[in-house]
Coordinates of C-alpha atoms in Angstrom, one line a residue:
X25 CA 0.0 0.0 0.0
X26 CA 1.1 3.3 -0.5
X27 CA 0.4 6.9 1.1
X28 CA 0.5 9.9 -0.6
X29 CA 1.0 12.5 2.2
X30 CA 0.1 16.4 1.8
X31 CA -3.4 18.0 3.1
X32 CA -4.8 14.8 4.6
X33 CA -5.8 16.2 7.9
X34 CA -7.4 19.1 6.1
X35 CA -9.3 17.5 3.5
X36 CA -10.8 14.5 5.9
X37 CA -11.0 11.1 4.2
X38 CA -9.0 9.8 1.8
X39 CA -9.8 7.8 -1.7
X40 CA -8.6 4.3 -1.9
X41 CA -7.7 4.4 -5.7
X42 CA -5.7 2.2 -8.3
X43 CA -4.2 3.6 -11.1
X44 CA -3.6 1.2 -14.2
X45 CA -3.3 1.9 -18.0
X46 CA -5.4 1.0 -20.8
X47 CA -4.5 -2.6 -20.4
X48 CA -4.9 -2.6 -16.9
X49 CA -1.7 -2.8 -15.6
X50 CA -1.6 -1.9 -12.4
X51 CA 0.7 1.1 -11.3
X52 CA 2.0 1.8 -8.0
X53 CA -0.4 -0.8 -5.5
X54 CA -3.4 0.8 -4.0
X55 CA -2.8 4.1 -2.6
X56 CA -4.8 6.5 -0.6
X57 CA -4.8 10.1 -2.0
X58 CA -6.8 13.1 -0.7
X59 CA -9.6 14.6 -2.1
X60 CA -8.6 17.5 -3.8
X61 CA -6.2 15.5 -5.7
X62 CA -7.3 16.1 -9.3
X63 CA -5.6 15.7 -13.2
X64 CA -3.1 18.6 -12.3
X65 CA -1.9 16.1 -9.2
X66 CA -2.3 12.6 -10.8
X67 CA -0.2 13.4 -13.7
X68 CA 3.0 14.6 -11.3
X69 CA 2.3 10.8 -9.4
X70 CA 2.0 9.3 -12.9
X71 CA 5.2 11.2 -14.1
X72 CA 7.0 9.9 -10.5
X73 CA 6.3 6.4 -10.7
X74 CA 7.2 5.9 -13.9
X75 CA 10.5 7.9 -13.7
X76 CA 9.9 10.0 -16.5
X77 CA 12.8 12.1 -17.1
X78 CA 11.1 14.1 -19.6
X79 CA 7.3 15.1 -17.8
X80 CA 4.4 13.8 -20.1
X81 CA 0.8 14.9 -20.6
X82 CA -2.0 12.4 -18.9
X83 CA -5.7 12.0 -19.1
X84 CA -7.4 10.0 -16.7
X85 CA -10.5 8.1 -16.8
X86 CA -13.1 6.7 -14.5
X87 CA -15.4 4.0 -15.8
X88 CA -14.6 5.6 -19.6
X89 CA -15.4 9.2 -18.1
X90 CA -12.4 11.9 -18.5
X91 CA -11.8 13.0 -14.7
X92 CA -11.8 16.8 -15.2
X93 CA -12.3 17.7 -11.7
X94 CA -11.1 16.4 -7.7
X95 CA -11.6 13.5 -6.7
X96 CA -13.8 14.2 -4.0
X97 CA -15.9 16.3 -6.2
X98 CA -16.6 13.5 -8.7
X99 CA -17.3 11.3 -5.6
X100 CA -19.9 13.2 -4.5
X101 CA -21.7 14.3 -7.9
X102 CA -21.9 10.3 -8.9
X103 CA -22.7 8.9 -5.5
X104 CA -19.8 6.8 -5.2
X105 CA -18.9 5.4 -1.5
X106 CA -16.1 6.2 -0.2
X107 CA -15.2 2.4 1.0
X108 CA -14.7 1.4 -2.8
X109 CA -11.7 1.4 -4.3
X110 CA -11.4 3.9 -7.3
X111 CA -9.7 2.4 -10.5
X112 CA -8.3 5.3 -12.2
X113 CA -7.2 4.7 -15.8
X114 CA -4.1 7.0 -16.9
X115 CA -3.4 7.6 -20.8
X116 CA -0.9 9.5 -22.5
X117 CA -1.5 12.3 -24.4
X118 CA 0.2 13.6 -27.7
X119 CA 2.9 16.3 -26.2
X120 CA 1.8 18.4 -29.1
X121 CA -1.7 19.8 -29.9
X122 CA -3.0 20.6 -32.9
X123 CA -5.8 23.8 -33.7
X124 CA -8.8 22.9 -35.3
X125 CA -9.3 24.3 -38.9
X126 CA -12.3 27.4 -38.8
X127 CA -11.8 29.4 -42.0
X128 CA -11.7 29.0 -45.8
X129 CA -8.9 31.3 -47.1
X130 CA -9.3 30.5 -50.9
X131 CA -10.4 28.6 -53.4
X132 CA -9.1 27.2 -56.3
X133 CA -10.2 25.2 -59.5
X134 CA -9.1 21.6 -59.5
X135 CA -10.5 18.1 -61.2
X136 CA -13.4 18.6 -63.7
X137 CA -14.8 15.2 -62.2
X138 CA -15.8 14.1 -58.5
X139 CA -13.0 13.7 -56.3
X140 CA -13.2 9.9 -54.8
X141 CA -9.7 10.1 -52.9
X142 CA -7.4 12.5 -51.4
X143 CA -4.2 11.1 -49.4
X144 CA -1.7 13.5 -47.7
X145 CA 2.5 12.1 -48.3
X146 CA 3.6 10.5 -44.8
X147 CA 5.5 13.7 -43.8
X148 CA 2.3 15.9 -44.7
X149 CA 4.3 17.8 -47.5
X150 CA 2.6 16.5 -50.4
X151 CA -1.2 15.8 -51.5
X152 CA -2.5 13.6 -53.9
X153 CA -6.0 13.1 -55.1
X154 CA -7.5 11.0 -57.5
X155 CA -10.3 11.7 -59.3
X156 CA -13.4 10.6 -61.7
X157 CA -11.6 12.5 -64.5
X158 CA -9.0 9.5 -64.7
X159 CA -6.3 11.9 -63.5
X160 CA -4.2 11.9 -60.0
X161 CA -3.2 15.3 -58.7
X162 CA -0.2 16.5 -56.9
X163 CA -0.3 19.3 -55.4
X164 CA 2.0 21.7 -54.2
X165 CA 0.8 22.8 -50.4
X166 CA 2.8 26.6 -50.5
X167 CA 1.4 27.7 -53.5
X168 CA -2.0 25.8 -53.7
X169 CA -1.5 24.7 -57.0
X170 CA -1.6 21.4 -58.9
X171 CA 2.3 20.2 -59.3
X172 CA 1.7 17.2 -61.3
X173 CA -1.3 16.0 -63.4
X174 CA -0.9 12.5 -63.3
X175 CA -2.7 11.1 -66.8
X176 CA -2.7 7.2 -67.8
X177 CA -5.4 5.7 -66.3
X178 CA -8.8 5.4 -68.4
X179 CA -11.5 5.1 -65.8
X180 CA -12.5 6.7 -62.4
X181 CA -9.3 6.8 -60.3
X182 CA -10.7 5.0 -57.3
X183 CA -8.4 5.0 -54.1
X184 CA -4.5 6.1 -53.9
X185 CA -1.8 5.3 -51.5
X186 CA 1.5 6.7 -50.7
X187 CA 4.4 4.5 -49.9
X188 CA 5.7 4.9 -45.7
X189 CA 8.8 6.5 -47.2
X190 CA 7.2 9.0 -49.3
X191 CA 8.8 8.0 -52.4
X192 CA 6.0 6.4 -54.5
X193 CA 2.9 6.9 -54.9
X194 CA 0.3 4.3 -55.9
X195 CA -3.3 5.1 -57.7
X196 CA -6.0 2.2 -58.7
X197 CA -8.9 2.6 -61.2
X198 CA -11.9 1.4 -61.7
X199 CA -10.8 -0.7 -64.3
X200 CA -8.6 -2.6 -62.5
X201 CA -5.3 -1.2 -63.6
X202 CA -2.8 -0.1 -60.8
X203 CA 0.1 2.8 -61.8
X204 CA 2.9 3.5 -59.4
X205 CA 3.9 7.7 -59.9
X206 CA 7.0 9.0 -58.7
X207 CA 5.9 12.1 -56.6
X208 CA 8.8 14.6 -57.4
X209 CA 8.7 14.0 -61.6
X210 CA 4.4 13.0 -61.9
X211 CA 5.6 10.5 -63.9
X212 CA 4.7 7.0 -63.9
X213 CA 7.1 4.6 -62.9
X214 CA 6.5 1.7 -65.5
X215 CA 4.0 0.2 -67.7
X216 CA 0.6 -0.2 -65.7
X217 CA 0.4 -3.2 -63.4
X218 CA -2.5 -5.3 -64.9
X219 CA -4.1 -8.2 -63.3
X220 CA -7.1 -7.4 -61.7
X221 CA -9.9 -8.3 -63.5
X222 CA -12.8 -5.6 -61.8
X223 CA -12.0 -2.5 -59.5
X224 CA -9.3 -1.8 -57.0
X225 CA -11.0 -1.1 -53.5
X226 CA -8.0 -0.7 -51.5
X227 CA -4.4 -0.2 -51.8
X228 CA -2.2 -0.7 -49.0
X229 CA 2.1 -0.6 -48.4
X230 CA 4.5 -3.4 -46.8
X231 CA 5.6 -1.0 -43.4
X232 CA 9.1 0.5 -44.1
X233 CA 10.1 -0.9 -40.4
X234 CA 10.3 -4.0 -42.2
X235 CA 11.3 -3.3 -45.4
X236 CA 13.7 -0.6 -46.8
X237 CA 13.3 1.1 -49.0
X238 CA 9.5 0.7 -49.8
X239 CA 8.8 -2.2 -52.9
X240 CA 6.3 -3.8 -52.3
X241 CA 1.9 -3.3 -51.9
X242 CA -1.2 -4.4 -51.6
X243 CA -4.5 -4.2 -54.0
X244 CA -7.4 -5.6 -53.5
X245 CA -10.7 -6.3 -55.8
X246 CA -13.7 -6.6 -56.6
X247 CA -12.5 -9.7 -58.7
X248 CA -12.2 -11.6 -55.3
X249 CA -8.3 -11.5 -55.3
X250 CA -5.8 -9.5 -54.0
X251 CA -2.3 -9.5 -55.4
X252 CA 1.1 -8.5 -53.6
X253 CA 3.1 -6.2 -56.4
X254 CA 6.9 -5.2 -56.2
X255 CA 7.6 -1.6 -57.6
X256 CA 10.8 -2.5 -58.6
X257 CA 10.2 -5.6 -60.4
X258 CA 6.8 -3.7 -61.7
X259 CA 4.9 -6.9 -61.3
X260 CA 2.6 -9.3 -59.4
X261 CA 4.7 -11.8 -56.7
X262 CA 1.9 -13.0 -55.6
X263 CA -2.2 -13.5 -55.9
X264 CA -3.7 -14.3 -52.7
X265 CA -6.8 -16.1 -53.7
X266 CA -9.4 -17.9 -51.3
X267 CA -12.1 -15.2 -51.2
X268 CA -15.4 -16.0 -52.5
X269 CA -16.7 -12.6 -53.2
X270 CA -15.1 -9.4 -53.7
X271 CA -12.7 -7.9 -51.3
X272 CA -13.8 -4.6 -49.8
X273 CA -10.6 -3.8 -48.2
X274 CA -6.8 -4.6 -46.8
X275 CA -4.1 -3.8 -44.9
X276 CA -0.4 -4.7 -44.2
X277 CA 0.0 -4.8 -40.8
X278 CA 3.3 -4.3 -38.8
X279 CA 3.6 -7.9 -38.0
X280 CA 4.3 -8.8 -41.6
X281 CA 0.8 -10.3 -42.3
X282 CA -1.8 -9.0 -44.7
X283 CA -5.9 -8.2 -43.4
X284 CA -8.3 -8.7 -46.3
X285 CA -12.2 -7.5 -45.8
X286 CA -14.5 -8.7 -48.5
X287 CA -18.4 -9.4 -49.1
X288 CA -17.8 -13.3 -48.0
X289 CA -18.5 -11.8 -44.7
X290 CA -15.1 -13.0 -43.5
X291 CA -11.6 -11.3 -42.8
X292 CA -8.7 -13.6 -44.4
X293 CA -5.2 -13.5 -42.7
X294 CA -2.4 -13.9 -44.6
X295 CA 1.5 -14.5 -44.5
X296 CA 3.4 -12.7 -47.3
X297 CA 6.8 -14.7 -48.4
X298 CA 4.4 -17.3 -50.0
X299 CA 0.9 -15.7 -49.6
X300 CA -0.2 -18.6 -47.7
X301 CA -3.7 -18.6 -45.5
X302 CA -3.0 -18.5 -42.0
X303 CA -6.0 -18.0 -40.5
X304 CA -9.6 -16.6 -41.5
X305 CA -11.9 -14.7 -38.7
X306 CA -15.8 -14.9 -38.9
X307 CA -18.5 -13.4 -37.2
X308 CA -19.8 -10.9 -39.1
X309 CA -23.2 -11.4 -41.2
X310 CA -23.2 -9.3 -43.9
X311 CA -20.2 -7.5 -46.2
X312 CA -17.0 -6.2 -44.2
X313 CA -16.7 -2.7 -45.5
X314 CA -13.5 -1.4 -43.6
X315 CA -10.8 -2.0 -41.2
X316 CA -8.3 -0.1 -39.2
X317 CA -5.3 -1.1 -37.4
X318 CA -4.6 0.1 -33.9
X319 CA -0.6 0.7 -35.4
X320 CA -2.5 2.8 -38.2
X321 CA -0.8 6.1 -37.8
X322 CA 2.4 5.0 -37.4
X323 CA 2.6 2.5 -40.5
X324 CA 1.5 5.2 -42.5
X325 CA 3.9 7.6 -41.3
X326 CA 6.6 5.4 -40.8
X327 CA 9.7 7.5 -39.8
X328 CA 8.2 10.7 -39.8
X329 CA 6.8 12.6 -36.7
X330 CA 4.9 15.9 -36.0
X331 CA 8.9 17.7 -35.8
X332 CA 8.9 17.5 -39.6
X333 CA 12.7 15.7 -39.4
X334 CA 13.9 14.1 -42.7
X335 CA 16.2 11.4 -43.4
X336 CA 18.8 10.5 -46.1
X337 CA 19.1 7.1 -46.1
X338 CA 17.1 4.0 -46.0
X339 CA 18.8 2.0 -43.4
X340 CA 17.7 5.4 -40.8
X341 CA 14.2 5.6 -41.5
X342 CA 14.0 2.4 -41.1
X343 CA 15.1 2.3 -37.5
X344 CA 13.0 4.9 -36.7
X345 CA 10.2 3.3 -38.3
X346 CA 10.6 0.3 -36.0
X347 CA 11.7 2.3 -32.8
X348 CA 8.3 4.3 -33.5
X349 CA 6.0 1.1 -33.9
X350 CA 7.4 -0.8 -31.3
X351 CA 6.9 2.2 -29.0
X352 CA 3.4 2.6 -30.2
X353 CA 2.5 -1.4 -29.9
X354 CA 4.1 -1.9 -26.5
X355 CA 3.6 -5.5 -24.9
X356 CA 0.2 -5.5 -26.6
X357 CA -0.7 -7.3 -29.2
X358 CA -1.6 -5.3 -33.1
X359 CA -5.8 -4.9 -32.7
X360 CA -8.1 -4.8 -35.9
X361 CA -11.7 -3.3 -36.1
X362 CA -14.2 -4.6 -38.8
X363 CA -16.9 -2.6 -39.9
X364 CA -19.7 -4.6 -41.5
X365 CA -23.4 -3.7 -43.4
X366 CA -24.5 -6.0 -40.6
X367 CA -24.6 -2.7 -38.6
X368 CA -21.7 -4.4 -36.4
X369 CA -18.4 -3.7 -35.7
X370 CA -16.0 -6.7 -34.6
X371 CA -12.5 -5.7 -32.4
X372 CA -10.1 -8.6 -33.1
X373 CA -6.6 -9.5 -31.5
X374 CA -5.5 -11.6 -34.9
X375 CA -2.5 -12.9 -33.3
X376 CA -4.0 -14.3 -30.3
X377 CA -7.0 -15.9 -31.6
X378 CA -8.9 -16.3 -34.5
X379 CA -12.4 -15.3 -32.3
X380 CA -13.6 -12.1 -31.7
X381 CA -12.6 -9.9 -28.7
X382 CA -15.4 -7.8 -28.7
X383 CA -19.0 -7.5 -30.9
X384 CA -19.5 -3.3 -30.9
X385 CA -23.0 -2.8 -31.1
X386 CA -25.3 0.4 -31.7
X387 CA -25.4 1.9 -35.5
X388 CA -28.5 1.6 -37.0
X389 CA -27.0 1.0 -40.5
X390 CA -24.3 -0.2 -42.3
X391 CA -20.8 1.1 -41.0
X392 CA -19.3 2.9 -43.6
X393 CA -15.6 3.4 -42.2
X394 CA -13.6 2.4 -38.8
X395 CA -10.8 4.3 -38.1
X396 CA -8.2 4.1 -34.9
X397 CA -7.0 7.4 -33.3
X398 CA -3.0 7.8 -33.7
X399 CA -2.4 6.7 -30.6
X400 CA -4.6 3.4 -30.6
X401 CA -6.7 4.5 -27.7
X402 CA -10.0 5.0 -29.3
X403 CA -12.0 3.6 -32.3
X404 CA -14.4 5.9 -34.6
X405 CA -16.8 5.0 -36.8
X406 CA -18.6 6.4 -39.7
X407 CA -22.3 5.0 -41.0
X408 CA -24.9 5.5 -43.0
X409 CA -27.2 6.3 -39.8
X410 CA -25.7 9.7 -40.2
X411 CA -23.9 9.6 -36.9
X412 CA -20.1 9.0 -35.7
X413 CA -19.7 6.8 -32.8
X414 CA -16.5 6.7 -30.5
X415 CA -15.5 3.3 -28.7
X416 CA -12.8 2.6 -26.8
X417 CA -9.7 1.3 -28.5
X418 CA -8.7 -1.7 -26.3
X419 CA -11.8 -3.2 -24.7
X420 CA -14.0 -2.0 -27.8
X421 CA -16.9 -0.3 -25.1
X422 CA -19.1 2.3 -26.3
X423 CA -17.9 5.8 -25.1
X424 CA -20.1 8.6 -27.5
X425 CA -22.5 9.3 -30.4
X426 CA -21.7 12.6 -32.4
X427 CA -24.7 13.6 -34.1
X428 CA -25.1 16.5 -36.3
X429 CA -25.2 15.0 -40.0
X430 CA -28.3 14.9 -41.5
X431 CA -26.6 12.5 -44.3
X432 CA -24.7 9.8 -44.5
X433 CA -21.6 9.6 -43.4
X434 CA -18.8 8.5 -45.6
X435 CA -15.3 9.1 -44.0
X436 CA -13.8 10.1 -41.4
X437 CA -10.0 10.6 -40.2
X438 CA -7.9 12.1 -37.0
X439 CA -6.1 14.7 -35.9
X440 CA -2.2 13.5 -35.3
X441 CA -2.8 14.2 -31.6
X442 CA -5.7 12.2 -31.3
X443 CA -7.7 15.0 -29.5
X444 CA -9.8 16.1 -32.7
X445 CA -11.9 13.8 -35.1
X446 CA -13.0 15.1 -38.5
X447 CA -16.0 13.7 -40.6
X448 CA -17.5 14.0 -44.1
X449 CA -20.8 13.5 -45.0
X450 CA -23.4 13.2 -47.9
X451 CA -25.1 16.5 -46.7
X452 CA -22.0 18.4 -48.1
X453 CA -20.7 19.2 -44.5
X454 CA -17.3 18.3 -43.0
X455 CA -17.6 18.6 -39.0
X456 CA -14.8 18.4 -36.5
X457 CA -15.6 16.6 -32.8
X458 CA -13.7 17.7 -30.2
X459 CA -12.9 14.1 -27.9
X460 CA -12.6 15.2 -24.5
X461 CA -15.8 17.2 -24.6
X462 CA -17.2 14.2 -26.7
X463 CA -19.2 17.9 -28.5
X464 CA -19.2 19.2 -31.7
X465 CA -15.9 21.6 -32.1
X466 CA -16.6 23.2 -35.9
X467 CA -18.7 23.3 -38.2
X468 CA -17.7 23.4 -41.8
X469 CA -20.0 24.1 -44.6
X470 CA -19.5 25.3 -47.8
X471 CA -19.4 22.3 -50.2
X472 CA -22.4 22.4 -53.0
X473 CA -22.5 18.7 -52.6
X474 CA -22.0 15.4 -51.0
X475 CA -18.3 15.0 -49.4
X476 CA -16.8 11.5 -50.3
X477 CA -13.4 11.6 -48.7
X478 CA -11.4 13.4 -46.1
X479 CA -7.9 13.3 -44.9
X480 CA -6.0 14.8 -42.2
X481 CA -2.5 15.5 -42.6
X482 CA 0.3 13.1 -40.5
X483 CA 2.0 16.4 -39.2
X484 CA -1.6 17.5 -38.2
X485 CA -1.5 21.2 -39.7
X486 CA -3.8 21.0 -42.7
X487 CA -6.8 19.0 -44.0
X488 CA -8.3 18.0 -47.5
X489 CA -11.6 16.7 -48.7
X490 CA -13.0 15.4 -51.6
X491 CA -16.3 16.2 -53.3
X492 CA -17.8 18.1 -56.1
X493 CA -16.8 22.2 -56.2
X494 CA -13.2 22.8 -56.3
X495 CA -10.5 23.4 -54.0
X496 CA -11.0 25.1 -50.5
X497 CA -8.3 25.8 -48.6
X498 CA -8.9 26.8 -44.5
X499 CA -7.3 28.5 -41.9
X500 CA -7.0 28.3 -38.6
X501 CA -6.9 32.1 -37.4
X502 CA -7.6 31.9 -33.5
X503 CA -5.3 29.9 -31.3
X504 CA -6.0 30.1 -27.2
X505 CA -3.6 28.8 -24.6
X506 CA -5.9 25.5 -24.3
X507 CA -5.9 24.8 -27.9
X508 CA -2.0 25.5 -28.4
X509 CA -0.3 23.6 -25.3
X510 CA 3.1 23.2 -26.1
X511 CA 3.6 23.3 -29.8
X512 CA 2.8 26.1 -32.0
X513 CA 1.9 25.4 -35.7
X514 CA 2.2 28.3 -38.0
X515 CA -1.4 28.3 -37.7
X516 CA -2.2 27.7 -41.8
X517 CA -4.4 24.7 -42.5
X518 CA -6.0 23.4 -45.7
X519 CA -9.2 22.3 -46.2
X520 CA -9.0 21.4 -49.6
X521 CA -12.2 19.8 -51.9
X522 CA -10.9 19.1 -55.2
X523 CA -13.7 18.4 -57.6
X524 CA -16.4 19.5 -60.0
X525 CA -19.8 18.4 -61.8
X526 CA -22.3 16.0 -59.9
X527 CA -22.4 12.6 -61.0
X528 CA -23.6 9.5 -59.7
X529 CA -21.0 7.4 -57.8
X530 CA -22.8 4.9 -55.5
X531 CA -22.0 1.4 -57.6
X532 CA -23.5 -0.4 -54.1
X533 CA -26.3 -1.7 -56.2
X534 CA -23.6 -3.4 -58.3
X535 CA -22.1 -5.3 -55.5
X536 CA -20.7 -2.4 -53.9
X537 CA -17.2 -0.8 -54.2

């Protein structure tokens, strides 16, 4: 047991509490603290115990509630006796904070067809789009204007990805056809990659942690297949087949095996030196639209951080990459949320077991998109209900409904500090949610129509959606002390919507895309 001494004998009883992190790891034994010990007090014990030299920002959490004020106070307001003993959940916070975006500073033309993707480069210098005008964009962030326009594909550019390193980008149509660009030239690198015999729905990159420099991604299809592609052989290495409908979505995760999603309503697991089954997870009843990885942010980033460092050789990033995934995974194993038209979502620990952790209940229609905050502590989900939900990350428990579209919702994606969610909707609004007041934080209208993608940049200072009326570009112009915390951006963020003339995308009544 442990005593933490101080204002005791002025403040009367003491709490009986138990601090543990999101695992629940216990930290510290029982202790007794006072009852005007609040955050302020429980980060400095935090910090102590586990001799931090560098002090770290904490949030702490009571039955999934943020403790905002003393304990005593919360105590009282929810009738909780004082014989119990309080667990107190501790989670670390993002020692940067990033503003909110509140103002459109310009707008400029773009694609003359809807805008189905948009994907910031892994150190948030670059932005790509792909389009229904067959085109991918790169654009250049200083000046707002299109760098590159990417021509070569001959339908709807469907979904794009950039390699972890930044040095490729990869688009897929909806004619099956994949093309690898090289970001600084616009240029394609090689013939198209053919194979796929019906649409790409998802494109995603081997981690550079264990593999550089980036070669290898990827695709899957609505053919049923996906195929594993090596850029610098510019062909398939390997098909994984076994799927008996099409596959909705995939991901590479950081242990080396590949997630595929499709409308077999089952998850597939593969290893990738032979593309060999390892294991396939069931439960859902209905299509599997989307998955996330709790690792997400830093796959995608790989080496690069919020401090905008850049590396010159191959061999570096790659240590970092691994240094910055192992921190982020811990002792814990990699987690996967499904998102299903069964309404359901599904939180799986793949390596552990091939059943279900947790069923996460509550939409009232299909889930669109499941996304993991950066730092693998909470789960979002987008659906056709028209509302976001918010569950926690590691026990997959319902924490919040954000409601405020009165459309669809189609995408959604995180600020870098995992304080601030951002969704885009079918009623032409993007809205950003503010997490620890679980409220809406802004409100941003201005699009003429529906908003199909969104995508907020890794080093957290701008923001791009995709829909039908051109290019906006926002600002953030107030900044408060709150809001700021230790890091200040340069306060300029993009809100960009790169698109024109209305035309109908929703291919759902073909089988879906």
């Amino acid at each position: 047991m442990m005593e933490v001494e101080g204002e005791q004998a002025e403040t009367g009883k003491s709490v009986m509490c138990v601090l543990t992190d999101p695992e629940g790891t216990t930290l510290g034994g029982t202790m007794y603290l006072p009852q005007n010990v609040g955050p302020l007090q429980l980060q400095q014990i935090v910090n102590t115990l586990l001799k931090n030299e560098e002090k770290l920002p904490y949030a702490f959490y009571i039955s999934n509630q943020e403790l905002l004020v003393p304990l005593g106070n919360y105590l009282e307001k929810n009738k909780v006796s004082m014989e119990k003993t309080l667990s107190i959940v501790y989670q670390p916070q993002a020692v940067f904070r990033i503003r909110p975006i509140n103002r459109c500073s310009a707008t400029i033309a773009g694609h003359t067809e809807a805008v189905l993707s948009v994907a910031f480069s892994p150190d948030g210098r670059q932005l790509a789009s792909g389009s229904g005008d067959t085109t991918v964009r790169l654009w250049d962030l200083n000046t707002q204007t299109p760098m590159f326009t990417c021509t070569g594909h001959k339908n709807w550019v469907l979904c794009i990805a950039w390699s972890p390193d930044g040095k490729y980008l990869v688009s897929g149509s909806k004619s099956g056809e994949l093309i690898c660009w090289d970001p600084q030239t616009g240029k394609p690198s090689g013939n198209p990659l053919t194979g796929h015999k019906k649409w790409i729905t998802g494109i995603s990159w081997e981690p550079v942690h264990l593999n550089a420099p980036c070669r290898r991604f990827v695709s899957a299809s609505k053919d049923g297949d996906a195929r594993i592609w090596d850029v610098f052989l510019k062909k398939c290495v390997i098909c994984l087949s076994g799927h008996t409908l099409a596959v909705t979505c995939v991901k590479w995760g950081g242990d080396g095996v590949i997630y595929t999603g499709s409308q077999d309503c089952t998850i597939k697991v593969w290893e990738t030196s032979q593309g060999k089954l390892i294991r396939e997870l069931k439960g859902h009843g209905h299509w599997v639209n989307s998955l996330a990885l709790s690792t997400e942010y830093v796959l995608r980033t790989g080496a690069f951080d919020h401090t905008g460092k850049q590396y010159t050789s191959a061999e570096e990033m790659k240590k970092v990459a691994l240094e910055r995934y192992n921190k982020m995974k811990g002792n814990a194993p990699e987690r996967l949320v499904s998102g299903s038209d069964d309404f359901t979502m599904f939180l799986w620990e793949p390596a552990v077991s091939k059943h279900h952790k947790v069923r996460m209940t509550g939409h009232q229609q299909l889930v669109n998109h499941v996304y993991f905050s950066p730092d693998g502590l909470w789960v979002a989900s987008a659906s056709f209900d028209k509302s976001v939900k918010l569950w926690n990350g590691t026990t997959g428990e319902f924490v919040a409904a954000f409601r405020g579209h009165v459309g669809p919702v189609y995408q959604i994606s995180w600020s870098a500090d995992s304080r601030l969610l951002l969704s885009g909707s079918k009623d032409s609004t993007l809205k950003v949610w503010d997490i620890r007041t679980k409220k809406l934080k802004q409100d941003l209208p201005g699009h003429a129509d529906e908003v199909f993608a969104v995508d907020w940049s890794p080093d957290g200072e701008k923001v791009a959606s995709g829909a039908f009326d051109g290019i906006f570009l926002w600002i953030s112009l107030t900044a408060d002390s709150e809001e700021l915390g230790d890091r200040a951006f340069d306060g300029i963020f993009l809100w960009i919507s790169l698109t024109a003339e209305s035309k109908e995308l929703d291919d759902r009544g073909d089988g879906g895309s």
